PDB file of C-alpha atoms in Angstrom:
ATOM      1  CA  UNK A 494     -88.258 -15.747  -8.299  1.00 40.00           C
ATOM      2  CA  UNK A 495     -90.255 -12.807  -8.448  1.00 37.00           C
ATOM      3  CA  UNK A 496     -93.348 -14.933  -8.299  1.00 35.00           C
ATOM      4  CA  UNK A 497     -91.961 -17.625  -6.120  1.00 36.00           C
ATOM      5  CA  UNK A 498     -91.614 -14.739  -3.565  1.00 35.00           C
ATOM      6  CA  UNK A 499     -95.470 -13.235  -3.903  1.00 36.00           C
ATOM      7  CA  UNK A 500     -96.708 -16.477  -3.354  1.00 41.00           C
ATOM      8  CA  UNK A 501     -94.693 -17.401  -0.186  1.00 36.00           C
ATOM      9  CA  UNK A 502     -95.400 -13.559   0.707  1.00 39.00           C
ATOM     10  CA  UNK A 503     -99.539 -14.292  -0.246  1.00 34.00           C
ATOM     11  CA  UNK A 504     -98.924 -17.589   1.854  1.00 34.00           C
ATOM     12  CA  UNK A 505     -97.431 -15.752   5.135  1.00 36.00           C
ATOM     13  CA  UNK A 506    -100.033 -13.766   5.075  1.00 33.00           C
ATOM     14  CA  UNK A 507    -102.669 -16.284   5.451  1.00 33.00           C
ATOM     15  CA  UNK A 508    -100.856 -18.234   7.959  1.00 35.00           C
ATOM     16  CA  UNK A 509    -101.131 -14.868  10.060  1.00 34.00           C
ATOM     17  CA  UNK A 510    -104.850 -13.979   8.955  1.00 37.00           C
ATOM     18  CA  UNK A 511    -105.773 -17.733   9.910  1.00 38.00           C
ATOM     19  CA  UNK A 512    -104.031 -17.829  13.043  1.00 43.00           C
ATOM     20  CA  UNK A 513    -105.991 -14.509  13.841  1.00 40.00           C
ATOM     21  CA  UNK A 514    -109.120 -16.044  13.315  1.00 43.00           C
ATOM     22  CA  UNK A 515    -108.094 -19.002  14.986  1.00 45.00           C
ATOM     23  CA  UNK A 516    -107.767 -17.063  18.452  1.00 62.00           C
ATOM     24  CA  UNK A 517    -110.065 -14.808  17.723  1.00 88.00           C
ATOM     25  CA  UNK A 518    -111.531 -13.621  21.243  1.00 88.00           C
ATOM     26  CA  UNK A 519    -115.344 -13.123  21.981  1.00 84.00           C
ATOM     27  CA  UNK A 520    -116.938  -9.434  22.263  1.00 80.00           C
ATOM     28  CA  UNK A 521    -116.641  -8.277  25.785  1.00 72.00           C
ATOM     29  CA  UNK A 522    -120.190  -5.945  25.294  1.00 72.00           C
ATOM     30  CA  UNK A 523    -122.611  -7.680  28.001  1.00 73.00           C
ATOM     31  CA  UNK A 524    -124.064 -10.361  25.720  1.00 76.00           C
ATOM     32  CA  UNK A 525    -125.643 -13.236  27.582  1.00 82.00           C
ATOM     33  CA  UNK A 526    -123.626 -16.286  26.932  1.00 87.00           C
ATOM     34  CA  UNK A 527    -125.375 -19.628  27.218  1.00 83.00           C
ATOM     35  CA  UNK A 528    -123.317 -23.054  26.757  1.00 87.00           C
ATOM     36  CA  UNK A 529    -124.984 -26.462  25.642  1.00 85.00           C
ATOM     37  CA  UNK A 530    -123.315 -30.235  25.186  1.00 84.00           C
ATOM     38  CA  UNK A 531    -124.910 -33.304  24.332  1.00 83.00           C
ATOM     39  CA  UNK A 532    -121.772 -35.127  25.314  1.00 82.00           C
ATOM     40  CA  UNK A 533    -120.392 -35.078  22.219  1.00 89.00           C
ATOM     41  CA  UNK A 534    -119.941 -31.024  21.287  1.00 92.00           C
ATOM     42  CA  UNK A 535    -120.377 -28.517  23.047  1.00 93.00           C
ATOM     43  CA  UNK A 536    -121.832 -25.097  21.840  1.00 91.00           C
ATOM     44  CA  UNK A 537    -122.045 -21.315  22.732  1.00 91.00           C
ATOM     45  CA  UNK A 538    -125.180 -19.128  22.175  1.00 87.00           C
ATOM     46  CA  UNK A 539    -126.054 -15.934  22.465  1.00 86.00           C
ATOM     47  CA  UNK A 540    -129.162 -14.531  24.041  1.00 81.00           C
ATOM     48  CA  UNK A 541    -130.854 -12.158  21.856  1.00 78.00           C
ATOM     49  CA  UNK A 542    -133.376 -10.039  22.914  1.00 76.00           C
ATOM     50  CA  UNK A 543    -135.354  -8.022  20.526  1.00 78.00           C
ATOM     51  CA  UNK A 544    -137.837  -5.462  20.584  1.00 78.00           C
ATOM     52  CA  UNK A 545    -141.640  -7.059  20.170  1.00 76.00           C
ATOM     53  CA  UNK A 546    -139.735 -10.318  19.723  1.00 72.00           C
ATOM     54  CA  UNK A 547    -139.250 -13.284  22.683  1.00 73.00           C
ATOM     55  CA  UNK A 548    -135.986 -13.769  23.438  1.00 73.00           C
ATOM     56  CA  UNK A 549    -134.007 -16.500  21.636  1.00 77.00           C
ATOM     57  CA  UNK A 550    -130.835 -18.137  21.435  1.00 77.00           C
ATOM     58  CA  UNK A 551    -128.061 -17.329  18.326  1.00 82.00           C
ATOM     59  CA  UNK A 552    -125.155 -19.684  18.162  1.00 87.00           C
ATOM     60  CA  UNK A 553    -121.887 -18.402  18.366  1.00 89.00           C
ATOM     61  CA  UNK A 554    -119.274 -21.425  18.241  1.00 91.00           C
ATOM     62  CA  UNK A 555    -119.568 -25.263  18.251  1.00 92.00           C
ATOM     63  CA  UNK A 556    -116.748 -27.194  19.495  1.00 95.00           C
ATOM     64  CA  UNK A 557    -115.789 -31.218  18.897  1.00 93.00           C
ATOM     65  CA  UNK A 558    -115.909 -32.440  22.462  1.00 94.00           C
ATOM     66  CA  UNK A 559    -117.250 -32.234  26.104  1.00 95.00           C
ATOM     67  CA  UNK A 560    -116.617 -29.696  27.395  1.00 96.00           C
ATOM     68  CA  UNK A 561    -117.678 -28.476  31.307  1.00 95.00           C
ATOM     69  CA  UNK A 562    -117.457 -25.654  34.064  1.00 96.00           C
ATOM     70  CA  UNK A 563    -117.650 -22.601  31.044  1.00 96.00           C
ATOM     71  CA  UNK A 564    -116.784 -19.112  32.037  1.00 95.00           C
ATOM     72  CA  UNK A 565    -115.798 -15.950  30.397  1.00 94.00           C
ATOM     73  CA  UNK A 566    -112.996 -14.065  31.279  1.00 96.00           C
ATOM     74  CA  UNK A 567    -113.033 -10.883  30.894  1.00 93.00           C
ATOM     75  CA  UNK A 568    -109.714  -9.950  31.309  1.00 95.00           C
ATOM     76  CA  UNK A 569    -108.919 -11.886  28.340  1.00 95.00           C
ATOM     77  CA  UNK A 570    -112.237 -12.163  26.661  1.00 94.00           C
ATOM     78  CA  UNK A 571    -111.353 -16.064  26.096  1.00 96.00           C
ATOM     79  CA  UNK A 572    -113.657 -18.595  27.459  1.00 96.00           C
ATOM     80  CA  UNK A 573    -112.340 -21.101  29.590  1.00 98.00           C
ATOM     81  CA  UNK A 574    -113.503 -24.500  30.761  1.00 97.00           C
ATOM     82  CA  UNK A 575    -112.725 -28.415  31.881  1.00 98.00           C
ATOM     83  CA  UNK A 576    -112.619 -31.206  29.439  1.00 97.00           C
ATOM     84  CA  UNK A 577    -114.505 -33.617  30.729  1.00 96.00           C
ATOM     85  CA  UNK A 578    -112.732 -37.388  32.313  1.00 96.00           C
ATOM     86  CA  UNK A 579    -109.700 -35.400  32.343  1.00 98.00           C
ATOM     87  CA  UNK A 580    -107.338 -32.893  34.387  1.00 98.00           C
ATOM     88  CA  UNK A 581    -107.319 -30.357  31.584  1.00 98.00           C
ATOM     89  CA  UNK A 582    -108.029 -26.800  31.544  1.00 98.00           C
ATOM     90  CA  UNK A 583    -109.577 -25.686  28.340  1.00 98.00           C
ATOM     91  CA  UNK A 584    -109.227 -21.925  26.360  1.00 97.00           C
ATOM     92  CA  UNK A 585    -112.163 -21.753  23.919  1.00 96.00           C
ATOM     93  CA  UNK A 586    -111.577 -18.473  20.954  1.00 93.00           C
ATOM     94  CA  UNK A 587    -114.780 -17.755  19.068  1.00 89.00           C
ATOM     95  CA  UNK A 588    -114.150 -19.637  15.405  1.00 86.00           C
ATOM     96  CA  UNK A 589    -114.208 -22.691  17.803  1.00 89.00           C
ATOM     97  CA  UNK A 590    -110.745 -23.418  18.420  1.00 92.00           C
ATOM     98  CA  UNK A 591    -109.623 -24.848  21.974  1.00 95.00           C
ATOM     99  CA  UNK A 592    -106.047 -24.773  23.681  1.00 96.00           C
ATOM    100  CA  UNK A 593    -105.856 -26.794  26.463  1.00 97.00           C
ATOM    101  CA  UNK A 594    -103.502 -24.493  28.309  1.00 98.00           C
ATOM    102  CA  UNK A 595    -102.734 -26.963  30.825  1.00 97.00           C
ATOM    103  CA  UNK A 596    -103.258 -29.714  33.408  1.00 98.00           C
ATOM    104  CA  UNK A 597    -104.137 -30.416  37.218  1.00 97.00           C
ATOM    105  CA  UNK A 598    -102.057 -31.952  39.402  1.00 95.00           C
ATOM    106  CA  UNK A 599    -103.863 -32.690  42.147  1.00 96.00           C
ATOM    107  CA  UNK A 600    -106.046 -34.661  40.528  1.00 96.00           C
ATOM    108  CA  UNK A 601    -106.290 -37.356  37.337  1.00 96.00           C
ATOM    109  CA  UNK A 602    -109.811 -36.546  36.632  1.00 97.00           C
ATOM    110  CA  UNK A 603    -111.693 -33.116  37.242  1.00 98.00           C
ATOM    111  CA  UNK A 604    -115.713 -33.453  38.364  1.00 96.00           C
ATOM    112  CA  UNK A 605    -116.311 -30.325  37.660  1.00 96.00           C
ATOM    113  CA  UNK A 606    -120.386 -28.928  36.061  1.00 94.00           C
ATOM    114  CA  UNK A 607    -119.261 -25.126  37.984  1.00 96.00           C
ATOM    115  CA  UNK A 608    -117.197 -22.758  36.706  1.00 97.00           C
ATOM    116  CA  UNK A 609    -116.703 -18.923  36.115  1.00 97.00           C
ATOM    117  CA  UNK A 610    -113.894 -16.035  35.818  1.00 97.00           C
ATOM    118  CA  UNK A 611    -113.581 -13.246  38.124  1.00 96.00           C
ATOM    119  CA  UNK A 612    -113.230  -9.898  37.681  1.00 94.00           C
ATOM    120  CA  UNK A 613    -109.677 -10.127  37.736  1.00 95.00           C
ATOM    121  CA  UNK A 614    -109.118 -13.001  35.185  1.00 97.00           C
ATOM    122  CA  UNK A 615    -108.442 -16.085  37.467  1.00 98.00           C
ATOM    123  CA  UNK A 616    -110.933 -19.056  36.312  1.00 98.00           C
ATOM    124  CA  UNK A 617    -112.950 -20.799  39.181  1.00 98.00           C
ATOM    125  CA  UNK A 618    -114.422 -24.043  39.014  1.00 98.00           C
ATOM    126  CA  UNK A 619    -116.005 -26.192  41.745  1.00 98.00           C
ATOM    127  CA  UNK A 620    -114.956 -29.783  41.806  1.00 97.00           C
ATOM    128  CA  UNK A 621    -117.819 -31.636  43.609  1.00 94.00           C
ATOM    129  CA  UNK A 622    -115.359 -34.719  44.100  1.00 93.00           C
ATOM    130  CA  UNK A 623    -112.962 -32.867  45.877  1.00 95.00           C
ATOM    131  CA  UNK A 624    -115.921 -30.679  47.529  1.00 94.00           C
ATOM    132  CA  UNK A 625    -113.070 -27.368  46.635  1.00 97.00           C
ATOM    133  CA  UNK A 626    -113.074 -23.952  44.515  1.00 98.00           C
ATOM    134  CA  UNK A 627    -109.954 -24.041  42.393  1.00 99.00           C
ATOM    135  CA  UNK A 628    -108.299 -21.193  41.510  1.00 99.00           C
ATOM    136  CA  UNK A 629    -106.608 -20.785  38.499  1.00 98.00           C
ATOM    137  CA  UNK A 630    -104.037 -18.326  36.687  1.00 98.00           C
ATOM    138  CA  UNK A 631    -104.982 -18.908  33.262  1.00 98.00           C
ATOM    139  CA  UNK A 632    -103.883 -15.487  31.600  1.00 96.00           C
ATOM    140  CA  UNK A 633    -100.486 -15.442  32.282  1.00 91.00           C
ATOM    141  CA  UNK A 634     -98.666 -18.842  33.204  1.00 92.00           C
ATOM    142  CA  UNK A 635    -100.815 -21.726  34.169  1.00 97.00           C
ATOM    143  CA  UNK A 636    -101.358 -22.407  37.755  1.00 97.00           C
ATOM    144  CA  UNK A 637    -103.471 -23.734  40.200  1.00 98.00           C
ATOM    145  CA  UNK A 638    -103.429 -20.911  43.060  1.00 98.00           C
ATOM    146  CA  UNK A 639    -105.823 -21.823  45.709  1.00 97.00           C
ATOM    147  CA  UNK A 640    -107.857 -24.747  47.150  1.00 98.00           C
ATOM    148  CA  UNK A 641    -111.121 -23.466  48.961  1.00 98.00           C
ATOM    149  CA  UNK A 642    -112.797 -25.915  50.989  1.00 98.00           C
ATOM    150  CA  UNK A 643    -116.578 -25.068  50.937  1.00 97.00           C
ATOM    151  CA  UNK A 644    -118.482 -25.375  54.338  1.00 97.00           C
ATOM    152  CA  UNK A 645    -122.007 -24.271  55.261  1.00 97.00           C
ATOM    153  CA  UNK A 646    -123.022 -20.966  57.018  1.00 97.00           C
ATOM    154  CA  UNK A 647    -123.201 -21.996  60.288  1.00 97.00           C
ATOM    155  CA  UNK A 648    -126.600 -20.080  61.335  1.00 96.00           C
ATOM    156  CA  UNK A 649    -127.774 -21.975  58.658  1.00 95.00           C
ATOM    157  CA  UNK A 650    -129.649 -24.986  58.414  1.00 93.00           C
ATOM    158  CA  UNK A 651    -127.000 -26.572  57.452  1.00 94.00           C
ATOM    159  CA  UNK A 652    -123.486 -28.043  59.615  1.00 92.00           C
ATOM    160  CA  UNK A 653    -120.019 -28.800  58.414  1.00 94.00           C
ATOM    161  CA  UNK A 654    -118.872 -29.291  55.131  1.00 94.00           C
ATOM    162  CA  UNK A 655    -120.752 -28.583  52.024  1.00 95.00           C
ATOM    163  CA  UNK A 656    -121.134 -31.625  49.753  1.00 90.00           C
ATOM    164  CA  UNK A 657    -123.980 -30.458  47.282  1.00 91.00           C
ATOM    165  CA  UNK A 658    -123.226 -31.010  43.487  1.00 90.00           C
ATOM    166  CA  UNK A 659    -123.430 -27.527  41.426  1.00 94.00           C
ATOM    167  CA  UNK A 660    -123.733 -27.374  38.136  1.00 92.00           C
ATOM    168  CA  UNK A 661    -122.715 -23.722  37.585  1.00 95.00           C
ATOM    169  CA  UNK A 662    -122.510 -20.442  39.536  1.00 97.00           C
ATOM    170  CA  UNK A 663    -121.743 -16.892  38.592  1.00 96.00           C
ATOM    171  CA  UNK A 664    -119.706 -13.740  40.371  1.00 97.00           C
ATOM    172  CA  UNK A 665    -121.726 -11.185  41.149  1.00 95.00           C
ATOM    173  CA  UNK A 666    -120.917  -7.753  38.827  1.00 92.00           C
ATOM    174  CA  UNK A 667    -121.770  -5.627  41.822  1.00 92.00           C
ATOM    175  CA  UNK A 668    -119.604  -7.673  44.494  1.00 93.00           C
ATOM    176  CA  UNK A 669    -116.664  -9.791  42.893  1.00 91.00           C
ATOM    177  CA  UNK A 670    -116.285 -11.464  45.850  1.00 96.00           C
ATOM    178  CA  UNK A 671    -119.716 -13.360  46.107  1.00 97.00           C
ATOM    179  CA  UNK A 672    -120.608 -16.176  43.625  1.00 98.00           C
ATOM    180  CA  UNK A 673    -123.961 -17.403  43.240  1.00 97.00           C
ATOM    181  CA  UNK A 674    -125.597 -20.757  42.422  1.00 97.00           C
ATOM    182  CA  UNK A 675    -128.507 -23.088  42.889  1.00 94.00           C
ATOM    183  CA  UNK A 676    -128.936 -26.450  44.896  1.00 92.00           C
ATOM    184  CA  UNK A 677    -131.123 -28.797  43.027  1.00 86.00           C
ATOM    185  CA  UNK A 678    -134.628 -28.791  43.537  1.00 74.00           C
ATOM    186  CA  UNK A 679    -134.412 -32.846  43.296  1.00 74.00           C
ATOM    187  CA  UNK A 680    -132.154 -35.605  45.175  1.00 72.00           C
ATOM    188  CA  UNK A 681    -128.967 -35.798  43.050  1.00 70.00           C
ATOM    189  CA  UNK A 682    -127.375 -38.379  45.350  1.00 67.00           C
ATOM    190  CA  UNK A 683    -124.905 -36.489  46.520  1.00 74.00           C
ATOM    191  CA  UNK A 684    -125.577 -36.310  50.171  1.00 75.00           C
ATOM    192  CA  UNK A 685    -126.614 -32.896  50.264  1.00 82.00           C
ATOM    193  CA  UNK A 686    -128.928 -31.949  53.044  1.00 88.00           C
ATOM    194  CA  UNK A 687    -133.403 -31.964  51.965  1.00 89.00           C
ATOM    195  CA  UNK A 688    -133.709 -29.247  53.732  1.00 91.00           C
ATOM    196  CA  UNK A 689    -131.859 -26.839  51.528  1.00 92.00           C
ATOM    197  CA  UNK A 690    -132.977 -28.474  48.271  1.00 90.00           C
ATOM    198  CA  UNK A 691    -134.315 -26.139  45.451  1.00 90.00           C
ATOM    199  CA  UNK A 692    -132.389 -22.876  47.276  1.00 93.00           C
ATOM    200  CA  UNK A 693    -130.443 -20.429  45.696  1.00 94.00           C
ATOM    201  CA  UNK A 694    -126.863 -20.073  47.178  1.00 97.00           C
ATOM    202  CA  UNK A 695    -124.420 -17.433  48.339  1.00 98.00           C
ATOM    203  CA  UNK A 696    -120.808 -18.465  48.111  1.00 98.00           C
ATOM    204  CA  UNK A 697    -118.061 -16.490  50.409  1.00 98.00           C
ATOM    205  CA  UNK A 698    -114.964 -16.306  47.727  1.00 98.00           C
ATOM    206  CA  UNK A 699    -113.685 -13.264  49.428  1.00 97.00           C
ATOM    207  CA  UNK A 700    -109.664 -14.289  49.362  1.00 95.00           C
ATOM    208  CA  UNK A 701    -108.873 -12.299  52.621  1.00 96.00           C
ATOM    209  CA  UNK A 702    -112.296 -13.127  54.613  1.00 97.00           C
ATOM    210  CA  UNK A 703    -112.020 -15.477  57.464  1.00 97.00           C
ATOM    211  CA  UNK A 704    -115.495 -17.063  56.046  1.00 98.00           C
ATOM    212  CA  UNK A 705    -113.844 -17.966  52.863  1.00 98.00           C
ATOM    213  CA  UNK A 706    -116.081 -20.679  51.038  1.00 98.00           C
ATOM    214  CA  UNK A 707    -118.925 -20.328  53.387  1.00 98.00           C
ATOM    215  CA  UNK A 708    -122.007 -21.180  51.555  1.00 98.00           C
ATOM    216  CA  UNK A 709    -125.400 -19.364  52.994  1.00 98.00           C
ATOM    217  CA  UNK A 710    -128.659 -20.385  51.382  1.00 97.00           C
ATOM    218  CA  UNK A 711    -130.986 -18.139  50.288  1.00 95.00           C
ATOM    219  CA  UNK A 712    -134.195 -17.971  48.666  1.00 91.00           C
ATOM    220  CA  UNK A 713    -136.051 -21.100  47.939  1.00 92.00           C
ATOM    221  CA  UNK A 714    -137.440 -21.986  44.605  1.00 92.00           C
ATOM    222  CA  UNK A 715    -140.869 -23.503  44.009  1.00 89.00           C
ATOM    223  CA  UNK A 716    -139.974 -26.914  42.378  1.00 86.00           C
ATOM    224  CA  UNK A 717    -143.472 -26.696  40.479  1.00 85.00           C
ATOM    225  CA  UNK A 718    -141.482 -24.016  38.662  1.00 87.00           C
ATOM    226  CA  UNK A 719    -137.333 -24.624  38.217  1.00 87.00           C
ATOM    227  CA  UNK A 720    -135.574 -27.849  39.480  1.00 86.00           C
ATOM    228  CA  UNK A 721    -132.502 -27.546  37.680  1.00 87.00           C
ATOM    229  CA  UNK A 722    -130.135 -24.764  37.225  1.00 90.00           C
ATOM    230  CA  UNK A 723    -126.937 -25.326  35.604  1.00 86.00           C
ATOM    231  CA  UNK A 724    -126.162 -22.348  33.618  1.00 88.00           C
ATOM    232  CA  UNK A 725    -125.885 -18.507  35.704  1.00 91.00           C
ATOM    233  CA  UNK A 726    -125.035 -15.626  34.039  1.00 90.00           C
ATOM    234  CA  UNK A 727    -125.559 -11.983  34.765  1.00 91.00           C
ATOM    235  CA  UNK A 728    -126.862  -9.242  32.217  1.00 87.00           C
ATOM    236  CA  UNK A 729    -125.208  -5.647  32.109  1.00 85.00           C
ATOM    237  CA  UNK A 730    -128.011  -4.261  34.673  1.00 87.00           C
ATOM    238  CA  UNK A 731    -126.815  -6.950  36.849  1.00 90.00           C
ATOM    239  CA  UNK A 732    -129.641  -9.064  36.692  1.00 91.00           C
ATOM    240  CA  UNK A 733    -129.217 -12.805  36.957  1.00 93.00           C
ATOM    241  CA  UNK A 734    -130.443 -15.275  34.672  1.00 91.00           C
ATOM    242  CA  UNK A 735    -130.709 -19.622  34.748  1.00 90.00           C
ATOM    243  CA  UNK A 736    -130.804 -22.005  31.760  1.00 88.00           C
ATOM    244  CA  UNK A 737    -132.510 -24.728  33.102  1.00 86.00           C
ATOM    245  CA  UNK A 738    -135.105 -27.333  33.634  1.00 85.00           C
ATOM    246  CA  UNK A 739    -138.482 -27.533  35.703  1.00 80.00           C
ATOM    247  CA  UNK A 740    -138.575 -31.276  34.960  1.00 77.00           C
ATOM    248  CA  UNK A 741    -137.960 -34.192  37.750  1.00 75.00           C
ATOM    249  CA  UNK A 742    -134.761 -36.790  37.754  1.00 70.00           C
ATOM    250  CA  UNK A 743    -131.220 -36.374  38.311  1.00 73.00           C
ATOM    251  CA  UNK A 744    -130.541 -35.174  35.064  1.00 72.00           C
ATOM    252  CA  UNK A 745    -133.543 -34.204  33.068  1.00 72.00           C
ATOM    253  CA  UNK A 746    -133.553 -31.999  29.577  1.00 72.00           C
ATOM    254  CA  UNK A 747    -132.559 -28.489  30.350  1.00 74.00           C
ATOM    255  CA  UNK A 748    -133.491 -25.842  27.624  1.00 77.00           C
ATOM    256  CA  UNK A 749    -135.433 -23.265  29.186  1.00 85.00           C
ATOM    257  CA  UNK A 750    -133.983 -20.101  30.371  1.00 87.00           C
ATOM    258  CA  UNK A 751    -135.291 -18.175  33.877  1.00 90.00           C
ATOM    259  CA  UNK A 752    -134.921 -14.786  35.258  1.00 90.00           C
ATOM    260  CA  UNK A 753    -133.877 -15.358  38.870  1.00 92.00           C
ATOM    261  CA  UNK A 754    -134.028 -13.173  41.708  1.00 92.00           C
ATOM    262  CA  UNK A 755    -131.633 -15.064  44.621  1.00 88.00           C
ATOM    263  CA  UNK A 756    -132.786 -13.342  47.524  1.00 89.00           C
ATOM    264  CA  UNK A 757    -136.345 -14.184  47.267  1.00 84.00           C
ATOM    265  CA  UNK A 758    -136.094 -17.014  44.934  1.00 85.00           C
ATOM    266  CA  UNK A 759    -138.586 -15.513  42.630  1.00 82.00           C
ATOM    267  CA  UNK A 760    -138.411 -17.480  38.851  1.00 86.00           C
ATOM    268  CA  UNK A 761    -139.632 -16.425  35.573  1.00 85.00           C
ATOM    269  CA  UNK A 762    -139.469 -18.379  32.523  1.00 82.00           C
ATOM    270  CA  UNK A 763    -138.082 -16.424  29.539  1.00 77.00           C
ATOM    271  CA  UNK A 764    -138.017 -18.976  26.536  1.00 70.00           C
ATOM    272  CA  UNK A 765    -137.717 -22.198  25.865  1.00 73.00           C
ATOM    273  CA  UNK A 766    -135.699 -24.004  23.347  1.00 62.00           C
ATOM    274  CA  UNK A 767    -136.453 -27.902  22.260  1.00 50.00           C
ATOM    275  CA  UNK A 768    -133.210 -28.430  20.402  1.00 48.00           C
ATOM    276  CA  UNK A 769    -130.636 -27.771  23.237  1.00 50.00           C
ATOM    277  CA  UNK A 770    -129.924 -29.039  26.917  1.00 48.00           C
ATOM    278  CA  UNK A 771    -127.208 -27.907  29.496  1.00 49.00           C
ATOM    279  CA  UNK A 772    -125.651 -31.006  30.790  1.00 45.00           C
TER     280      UNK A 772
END
């Protein structure tokens, strides 16, 4: 019995250790994250940058599936995002394990490429069928909390509702309450107006504002340099960086990472990898 019982004991203990690992959250220590798919899996790098060595990308976890709209949380430090041709919202640990925590009910299918967490812990995504910010509780119980209807800044170019696809955005570390993101550089059939194409993009998510989800453009970006942007992240100096493409199409390869300065819509290529695309 005595043995019986140190091997149940031995047994517990895994179950625990494994279930540990299982969840295990990512390091909340101003690493760049970068997230890939090729429709199939989906990955998570790290940017490494190295003294007298070009920056390059270190994978962190691989999951089975497609997975969309990535954002860390760092209330939580889980990463959240959409499964894709479904209503479910995904919680990604770091030995890549998913929960899907829960589903949408406003919608069977989420079109969602956009997504981050704020400051706070709510996850954000941008649904470009539903041409709305949703705002989830994903930290304590599951909920959808707000619906933001996204229009343009009316001394803007731009009238009326916004209707241009994103592919990601990012809070800015400075202002929690401004998100920023790109317009592509290329039609992408989605009726969004030329005459903003290829500019960066200041979105309003200030909850108590009376411009909440006013989107103003900002800097444009030379095509002959970045077309696509579809992965925004910020670095610990609050710099803002793009994994993307300077390629032509609606959806060309996209493995090259930029520095990006919104304002002015200055671009500078950092590195290049041939093995990965953002989708």
């Amino acid at each position: 019995m005595k043995f019986r019982f140190l091997v149940l004991h031995c047994f517990f203990i895994f179950c625990i250790a494994m279930k540990m690992m299982a969840q295990q959250r990512f390091a909340c220590d101003g690493q760049l994250l970068i997230a890939t798919n090729d429709g199939k899996n989906t990955s998570i790098h790290q940017v490494k940058f190295i003294p007298f060595v070009p920056p390059f990308l270190s994978i962190l976890a691989n999951y089975q599936g497609n997975f969309d709209a990535l954002g860390f949380n760092p209330k939580d430090n889980y990463v959240y995002s959409v499964e894709q041709n479904t209503n479910t919202i995904v919680r990604h640990s770091l030995y890549n394990s998913i929960e899907r925590i829960g589903n949408v009910s406003i919608t069977d299918t989420l079109r969602a490429n956009a997504g981050d967490c704020t400051a706070d812990g709510l996850y954000v995504c941008y649904d470009y069928g539903l041409h709305k910010m949703l705002v989830f509780d994903v930290t304590d119980q599951f909920k959808l909390l707000r619906e933001i209807s996204l229009f343009w800044d009316p001394t803007s170019p731009n009238q009326g509702m916004f209707k241009a696809r994103l592919f990601d955005f990012a809070f800015d570390p400075n202002d929690s309450k401004i998100a920023y993101s790109f317009q592509a550089g290329t039609d992408q059939n989605d009726g969004a107006p030329p005459t903003t194409r290829g500019s960066m993009l200041k979105i309003n998510l200030d909850f108590d504002s009376p411009n909440l989800g006013m989107v103003t453009p900002l800097g444009k970006i030379d095509p002959k340099n970045v077309t696509h942007l579809a992965g925004f992240v910020f670095d610990p100096k609050s710099s803002l960086y793009g994994f993307g493409s300077s390629a032509d199409g609606i959806n060309p390869l996209q493995n090259s990472l930029f520095s990006v300065s919104p304002i002015a819509g200055w671009t500078s290529q950092m590195l290049t990898h041939t093995h990965l695309r953002v989708d």
